[in-house]
Amino acid sequence: MSAPALYLTSSQRSALDAGFAATFGTAPERYFSAPGRTEIGGNHTDHQHGRVLAAAVNLDMIAAVRVTDSGVIRILSKGYPMSTVSLDALTPVAAEVNTTPALIRGVAARFVELGCPVRGFDAYMESTVLPGSGLSSSAAYEVLIGTILNHLFFDGRVSQPEIAMIGQYAENVFFGKPCGLMDQTASAVGGMVTIDFAQSDYPVIQPVDFDFAACGHALCIIDTRASHADLTDEYAAIPGELKKICTHFGKSVLREIDEADFYAAIPALRQECGDRAVLRAIHFYADNARVPKQVEALRQGDFSKFLSLVTESGHSSYMYLQNVTPAGHVEHQDVAVTLALCEKYLQGRGAYRVHGGGFAGTVQAFVPFDLLDSFRAGIDAVLGEDACHVLSIRPQGGVEAYVK
């Protein structure tokens, strides 16, 4: 069943129209939206062709757009400088690594390769998916650009999973970050889904229909107020170290290696790859196996089992994946402090875990309604006002938005 159409509120449209007019001196023609995402199960499993459980959330990026004949894509995101990309140059630019224009250029390049007659356009964007929030602002941005191009110039013929893959391509090849495909897929497809990346070009996506509120829990994302700046090497080290494990077996990803064979080879792997690589591989096997158990628990209505699996995943990420504290950080351990606060204020109930890439960003918690006020008060007292956000799952992925 397809998701319902997405309509802008009058205040959203007014803000977009005003911003577009102030920036480009004219009125927009169409509107588009792409959501942030939350990872619910499977931490750093996607880049090893593993399984994940993820959901689009009710925080999004929205854009007002007008087609031009300039041969240039111009995008102004509120609060940021204008990004300008010429369609005459759609190859990676070294000076654009880790910049927004790289994402635009990469998405446009892939659409052109697919035969899309891409033209110039102007866009003004506003976002409630804050950068560094752990809700994947970069993936939402990539999906939004892909959705715009798909609808404006390609009659919507590219599927939502394909838009996700285009976003990953832009981030890997043009932006320079070796990310997996989970973030883009969750944003592009919408709702809560479990995704199996065993065949990475054709991921198996299945909807999971579940209402956390019906079980008396709020889905919370906590902003640790830590910066993602200068952490690309930390993120890249995870797939990099796992690649060393795979090389020992002559394979590309851990999903191709039998778990029993991996455990039998640990003595040699410790010498060749180092203990952290071994521990990170141990996390992958365990967390990849947890995802279908989480899905089954939700489908059977066994919420207590689901919560215990969330907690297990969090412990595994902390102990084995080691994506809570950046290497060498002593004075600033924001994610670790946030996890400790969650343990304190949940009082042995609910569940909590590091969320997304880790090292900075956010922590995820499932909080019983009767504890929600005290939980938020305790978190905000340490991390600052509005550090704890209560979210809901959005049924729509990347879509054209309409006005009533």
PDB file of C-alpha atoms in Angstrom, residues 26-198:
ATOM      1  CA  THR A  26      10.754  34.980  -8.632  1.00  0.00           C
ATOM      2  CA  ALA A  27       8.246  32.327  -7.516  1.00  0.00           C
ATOM      3  CA  PRO A  28       8.822  28.556  -7.281  1.00  0.00           C
ATOM      4  CA  GLU A  29       6.921  26.070  -9.423  1.00  0.00           C
ATOM      5  CA  ARG A  30       6.996  22.867  -7.371  1.00  0.00           C
ATOM      6  CA  TYR A  31       7.856  21.543  -3.912  1.00  0.00           C
ATOM      7  CA  PHE A  32       9.670  18.419  -2.692  1.00  0.00           C
ATOM      8  CA  SER A  33      10.492  16.730   0.606  1.00  0.00           C
ATOM      9  CA  ALA A  34      12.809  14.026   1.952  1.00  0.00           C
ATOM     10  CA  PRO A  35      12.843  12.772   5.572  1.00  0.00           C
ATOM     11  CA  GLY A  36      15.591  12.111   8.026  1.00  0.00           C
ATOM     12  CA  ARG A  37      15.943   8.560   9.245  1.00  0.00           C
ATOM     13  CA  THR A  38      16.501   6.653  12.437  1.00  0.00           C
ATOM     14  CA  GLU A  39      18.433   3.403  12.585  1.00  0.00           C
ATOM     15  CA  ILE A  40      16.611   0.971  14.857  1.00  0.00           C
ATOM     16  CA  GLY A  41      18.616  -2.213  14.337  1.00  0.00           C
ATOM     17  CA  GLY A  42      21.896  -3.138  12.675  1.00  0.00           C
ATOM     18  CA  ASN A  43      24.694  -0.734  13.623  1.00  0.00           C
ATOM     19  CA  HIS A  44      27.366  -0.509  10.887  1.00  0.00           C
ATOM     20  CA  THR A  45      26.076  -3.660   9.227  1.00  0.00           C
ATOM     21  CA  ASP A  46      25.018  -2.179   5.889  1.00  0.00           C
ATOM     22  CA  HIS A  47      28.497  -1.588   4.463  1.00  0.00           C
ATOM     23  CA  GLN A  48      29.224  -5.285   5.011  1.00  0.00           C
ATOM     24  CA  HIS A  49      26.085  -6.242   3.028  1.00  0.00           C
ATOM     25  CA  GLY A  50      24.233  -7.033   6.230  1.00  0.00           C
ATOM     26  CA  ARG A  51      20.719  -6.451   7.531  1.00  0.00           C
ATOM     27  CA  VAL A  52      19.207  -3.330   9.092  1.00  0.00           C
ATOM     28  CA  LEU A  53      15.954  -2.108  10.596  1.00  0.00           C
ATOM     29  CA  ALA A  54      15.365   1.582   9.933  1.00  0.00           C
ATOM     30  CA  ALA A  55      12.622   4.172   9.630  1.00  0.00           C
ATOM     31  CA  ALA A  56      11.922   7.554   8.117  1.00  0.00           C
ATOM     32  CA  VAL A  57      11.043  10.163  10.754  1.00  0.00           C
ATOM     33  CA  ASN A  58       8.863  13.255  10.926  1.00  0.00           C
ATOM     34  CA  LEU A  59      11.782  15.663  10.508  1.00  0.00           C
ATOM     35  CA  ASP A  60      12.534  16.533   6.910  1.00  0.00           C
ATOM     36  CA  MET A  61      14.123  18.729   4.277  1.00  0.00           C
ATOM     37  CA  ILE A  62      11.731  20.629   2.032  1.00  0.00           C
ATOM     38  CA  ALA A  63      12.512  22.512  -1.148  1.00  0.00           C
ATOM     39  CA  ALA A  64      10.832  25.043  -3.400  1.00  0.00           C
ATOM     40  CA  VAL A  65      12.048  24.579  -6.977  1.00  0.00           C
ATOM     41  CA  ARG A  66      11.923  26.274 -10.374  1.00  0.00           C
ATOM     42  CA  VAL A  67      13.405  24.928 -13.635  1.00  0.00           C
ATOM     43  CA  THR A  68      15.776  27.258 -15.508  1.00  0.00           C
ATOM     44  CA  ASP A  69      17.634  27.260 -18.824  1.00  0.00           C
ATOM     45  CA  SER A  70      20.906  28.289 -17.199  1.00  0.00           C
ATOM     46  CA  GLY A  71      22.606  24.895 -17.326  1.00  0.00           C
ATOM     47  CA  VAL A  72      23.378  25.417 -13.648  1.00  0.00           C
ATOM     48  CA  ILE A  73      21.920  23.985 -10.439  1.00  0.00           C
ATOM     49  CA  ARG A  74      21.691  26.625  -7.716  1.00  0.00           C
ATOM     50  CA  ILE A  75      20.593  25.598  -4.238  1.00  0.00           C
ATOM     51  CA  LEU A  76      20.365  27.768  -1.175  1.00  0.00           C
ATOM     52  CA  SER A  77      19.726  25.979   2.103  1.00  0.00           C
ATOM     53  CA  LYS A  78      18.570  28.374   4.792  1.00  0.00           C
ATOM     54  CA  GLY A  79      21.501  29.446   6.928  1.00  0.00           C
ATOM     55  CA  TYR A  80      24.167  28.262   4.471  1.00  0.00           C
ATOM     56  CA  PRO A  81      25.970  29.706   1.432  1.00  0.00           C
ATOM     57  CA  MET A  82      24.624  29.149  -2.071  1.00  0.00           C
ATOM     58  CA  SER A  83      25.767  25.925  -3.756  1.00  0.00           C
ATOM     59  CA  THR A  84      26.276  26.243  -7.515  1.00  0.00           C
ATOM     60  CA  VAL A  85      27.035  23.338  -9.839  1.00  0.00           C
ATOM     61  CA  SER A  86      27.459  23.603 -13.608  1.00  0.00           C
ATOM     62  CA  LEU A  87      26.022  20.747 -15.638  1.00  0.00           C
ATOM     63  CA  ASP A  88      28.961  21.131 -18.020  1.00  0.00           C
ATOM     64  CA  ALA A  89      31.265  19.519 -15.435  1.00  0.00           C
ATOM     65  CA  LEU A  90      29.903  16.355 -13.853  1.00  0.00           C
ATOM     66  CA  THR A  91      33.055  14.574 -12.750  1.00  0.00           C
ATOM     67  CA  PRO A  92      34.484  14.489  -9.219  1.00  0.00           C
ATOM     68  CA  VAL A  93      36.247  17.688  -8.146  1.00  0.00           C
ATOM     69  CA  ALA A  94      39.059  17.251  -5.626  1.00  0.00           C
ATOM     70  CA  ALA A  95      38.434  20.638  -4.037  1.00  0.00           C
ATOM     71  CA  GLU A  96      34.778  19.684  -3.383  1.00  0.00           C
ATOM     72  CA  VAL A  97      35.451  16.627  -1.220  1.00  0.00           C
ATOM     73  CA  ASN A  98      33.332  16.809   1.966  1.00  0.00           C
ATOM     74  CA  THR A  99      31.235  19.679   0.567  1.00  0.00           C
ATOM     75  CA  THR A 100      27.587  20.065  -0.425  1.00  0.00           C
ATOM     76  CA  PRO A 101      28.328  20.820  -4.116  1.00  0.00           C
ATOM     77  CA  ALA A 102      29.969  17.392  -4.337  1.00  0.00           C
ATOM     78  CA  LEU A 103      26.667  15.725  -3.398  1.00  0.00           C
ATOM     79  CA  ILE A 104      24.721  17.767  -5.965  1.00  0.00           C
ATOM     80  CA  ARG A 105      27.281  17.081  -8.680  1.00  0.00           C
ATOM     81  CA  GLY A 106      27.380  13.365  -7.896  1.00  0.00           C
ATOM     82  CA  VAL A 107      23.607  12.892  -7.971  1.00  0.00           C
ATOM     83  CA  ALA A 108      23.285  14.908 -11.197  1.00  0.00           C
ATOM     84  CA  ALA A 109      26.137  12.965 -12.805  1.00  0.00           C
ATOM     85  CA  ARG A 110      24.500   9.636 -12.095  1.00  0.00           C
ATOM     86  CA  PHE A 111      21.142  10.771 -13.472  1.00  0.00           C
ATOM     87  CA  VAL A 112      22.853  11.911 -16.672  1.00  0.00           C
ATOM     88  CA  GLU A 113      24.564   8.504 -16.931  1.00  0.00           C
ATOM     89  CA  LEU A 114      21.110   6.903 -16.695  1.00  0.00           C
ATOM     90  CA  GLY A 115      19.935   8.969 -19.669  1.00  0.00           C
ATOM     91  CA  CYS A 116      18.064  11.676 -17.774  1.00  0.00           C
ATOM     92  CA  PRO A 117      18.038  15.022 -19.666  1.00  0.00           C
ATOM     93  CA  VAL A 118      19.014  17.048 -16.602  1.00  0.00           C
ATOM     94  CA  ARG A 119      18.519  20.810 -16.861  1.00  0.00           C
ATOM     95  CA  GLY A 120      19.316  23.648 -14.539  1.00  0.00           C
ATOM     96  CA  PHE A 121      17.076  24.578 -11.637  1.00  0.00           C
ATOM     97  CA  ASP A 122      16.952  26.894  -8.661  1.00  0.00           C
ATOM     98  CA  ALA A 123      15.970  25.595  -5.228  1.00  0.00           C
ATOM     99  CA  TYR A 124      15.486  27.084  -1.802  1.00  0.00           C
ATOM    100  CA  MET A 125      15.524  24.594   1.082  1.00  0.00           C
ATOM    101  CA  GLU A 126      14.622  24.553   4.742  1.00  0.00           C
ATOM    102  CA  SER A 127      15.308  21.670   7.118  1.00  0.00           C
ATOM    103  CA  THR A 128      14.370  20.290  10.499  1.00  0.00           C
ATOM    104  CA  VAL A 129      16.998  17.534  10.047  1.00  0.00           C
ATOM    105  CA  LEU A 130      19.849  19.316  11.781  1.00  0.00           C
ATOM    106  CA  PRO A 131      23.374  18.600  10.491  1.00  0.00           C
ATOM    107  CA  GLY A 132      25.205  16.175  12.745  1.00  0.00           C
ATOM    108  CA  SER A 133      21.947  15.138  14.400  1.00  0.00           C
ATOM    109  CA  GLY A 134      22.444  11.454  13.625  1.00  0.00           C
ATOM    110  CA  LEU A 135      19.252  11.535  11.551  1.00  0.00           C
ATOM    111  CA  SER A 136      21.249  11.599   8.317  1.00  0.00           C
ATOM    112  CA  SER A 137      20.944  15.092   6.961  1.00  0.00           C
ATOM    113  CA  SER A 138      23.369  14.191   4.151  1.00  0.00           C
ATOM    114  CA  ALA A 139      21.237  11.212   3.073  1.00  0.00           C
ATOM    115  CA  ALA A 140      18.061  13.317   3.192  1.00  0.00           C
ATOM    116  CA  TYR A 141      19.815  15.941   1.068  1.00  0.00           C
ATOM    117  CA  GLU A 142      20.938  13.380  -1.501  1.00  0.00           C
ATOM    118  CA  VAL A 143      17.473  11.823  -1.656  1.00  0.00           C
ATOM    119  CA  LEU A 144      15.886  15.250  -2.006  1.00  0.00           C
ATOM    120  CA  ILE A 145      18.145  16.169  -4.945  1.00  0.00           C
ATOM    121  CA  GLY A 146      17.484  12.796  -6.559  1.00  0.00           C
ATOM    122  CA  THR A 147      13.734  13.156  -6.066  1.00  0.00           C
ATOM    123  CA  ILE A 148      13.784  16.631  -7.626  1.00  0.00           C
ATOM    124  CA  LEU A 149      15.710  15.443 -10.698  1.00  0.00           C
ATOM    125  CA  ASN A 150      13.566  12.329 -11.032  1.00  0.00           C
ATOM    126  CA  HIS A 151      10.294  14.257 -11.043  1.00  0.00           C
ATOM    127  CA  LEU A 152      11.379  17.333 -12.976  1.00  0.00           C
ATOM    128  CA  PHE A 153      13.280  15.675 -15.796  1.00  0.00           C
ATOM    129  CA  PHE A 154      12.730  11.887 -15.799  1.00  0.00           C
ATOM    130  CA  ASP A 155       8.979  11.362 -15.316  1.00  0.00           C
ATOM    131  CA  GLY A 156       9.632   9.590 -12.017  1.00  0.00           C
ATOM    132  CA  ARG A 157      10.984   6.502 -13.732  1.00  0.00           C
ATOM    133  CA  VAL A 158      13.769   5.911 -11.186  1.00  0.00           C
ATOM    134  CA  SER A 159      12.527   3.866  -8.207  1.00  0.00           C
ATOM    135  CA  GLN A 160      12.989   5.002  -4.620  1.00  0.00           C
ATOM    136  CA  PRO A 161      15.593   2.288  -3.858  1.00  0.00           C
ATOM    137  CA  GLU A 162      17.493   3.384  -6.977  1.00  0.00           C
ATOM    138  CA  ILE A 163      17.444   7.001  -5.783  1.00  0.00           C
ATOM    139  CA  ALA A 164      19.010   5.738  -2.563  1.00  0.00           C
ATOM    140  CA  MET A 165      21.792   4.025  -4.512  1.00  0.00           C
ATOM    141  CA  ILE A 166      22.379   7.211  -6.502  1.00  0.00           C
ATOM    142  CA  GLY A 167      22.764   9.093  -3.227  1.00  0.00           C
ATOM    143  CA  GLN A 168      25.261   6.557  -1.933  1.00  0.00           C
ATOM    144  CA  TYR A 169      27.204   6.824  -5.201  1.00  0.00           C
ATOM    145  CA  ALA A 170      27.417  10.605  -4.825  1.00  0.00           C
ATOM    146  CA  GLU A 171      28.597  10.324  -1.227  1.00  0.00           C
ATOM    147  CA  ASN A 172      31.163   7.602  -1.956  1.00  0.00           C
ATOM    148  CA  VAL A 173      32.613   8.867  -5.231  1.00  0.00           C
ATOM    149  CA  PHE A 174      32.155  12.660  -5.146  1.00  0.00           C
ATOM    150  CA  PHE A 175      31.875  13.552  -1.442  1.00  0.00           C
ATOM    151  CA  GLY A 176      34.556  11.075  -0.368  1.00  0.00           C
ATOM    152  CA  LYS A 177      32.802   9.252   2.483  1.00  0.00           C
ATOM    153  CA  PRO A 178      32.663   5.424   2.307  1.00  0.00           C
ATOM    154  CA  CYS A 179      29.115   5.154   3.685  1.00  0.00           C
ATOM    155  CA  GLY A 180      26.763   2.209   3.385  1.00  0.00           C
ATOM    156  CA  LEU A 181      23.292   2.332   1.870  1.00  0.00           C
ATOM    157  CA  MET A 182      21.007   2.212   4.895  1.00  0.00           C
ATOM    158  CA  ASP A 183      20.570   5.957   5.451  1.00  0.00           C
ATOM    159  CA  GLN A 184      19.627   6.749   1.883  1.00  0.00           C
ATOM    160  CA  THR A 185      17.278   3.765   1.587  1.00  0.00           C
ATOM    161  CA  ALA A 186      15.357   4.600   4.752  1.00  0.00           C
ATOM    162  CA  SER A 187      14.978   8.224   3.649  1.00  0.00           C
ATOM    163  CA  ALA A 188      14.014   7.375   0.076  1.00  0.00           C
ATOM    164  CA  VAL A 189      11.514   4.595   0.836  1.00  0.00           C
ATOM    165  CA  GLY A 190       9.773   5.899   3.963  1.00  0.00           C
ATOM    166  CA  GLY A 191       7.984   4.110   6.811  1.00  0.00           C
ATOM    167  CA  MET A 192       9.748   1.484   8.921  1.00  0.00           C
ATOM    168  CA  VAL A 193      11.538  -1.130   6.858  1.00  0.00           C
ATOM    169  CA  THR A 194      13.951  -3.981   7.255  1.00  0.00           C
ATOM    170  CA  ILE A 195      16.564  -4.112   4.525  1.00  0.00           C
ATOM    171  CA  ASP A 196      18.837  -6.994   3.563  1.00  0.00           C
ATOM    172  CA  PHE A 197      21.875  -5.845   1.576  1.00  0.00           C
ATOM    173  CA  ALA A 198      23.169  -9.339   0.751  1.00  0.00           C
TER     174      ALA A 198
END
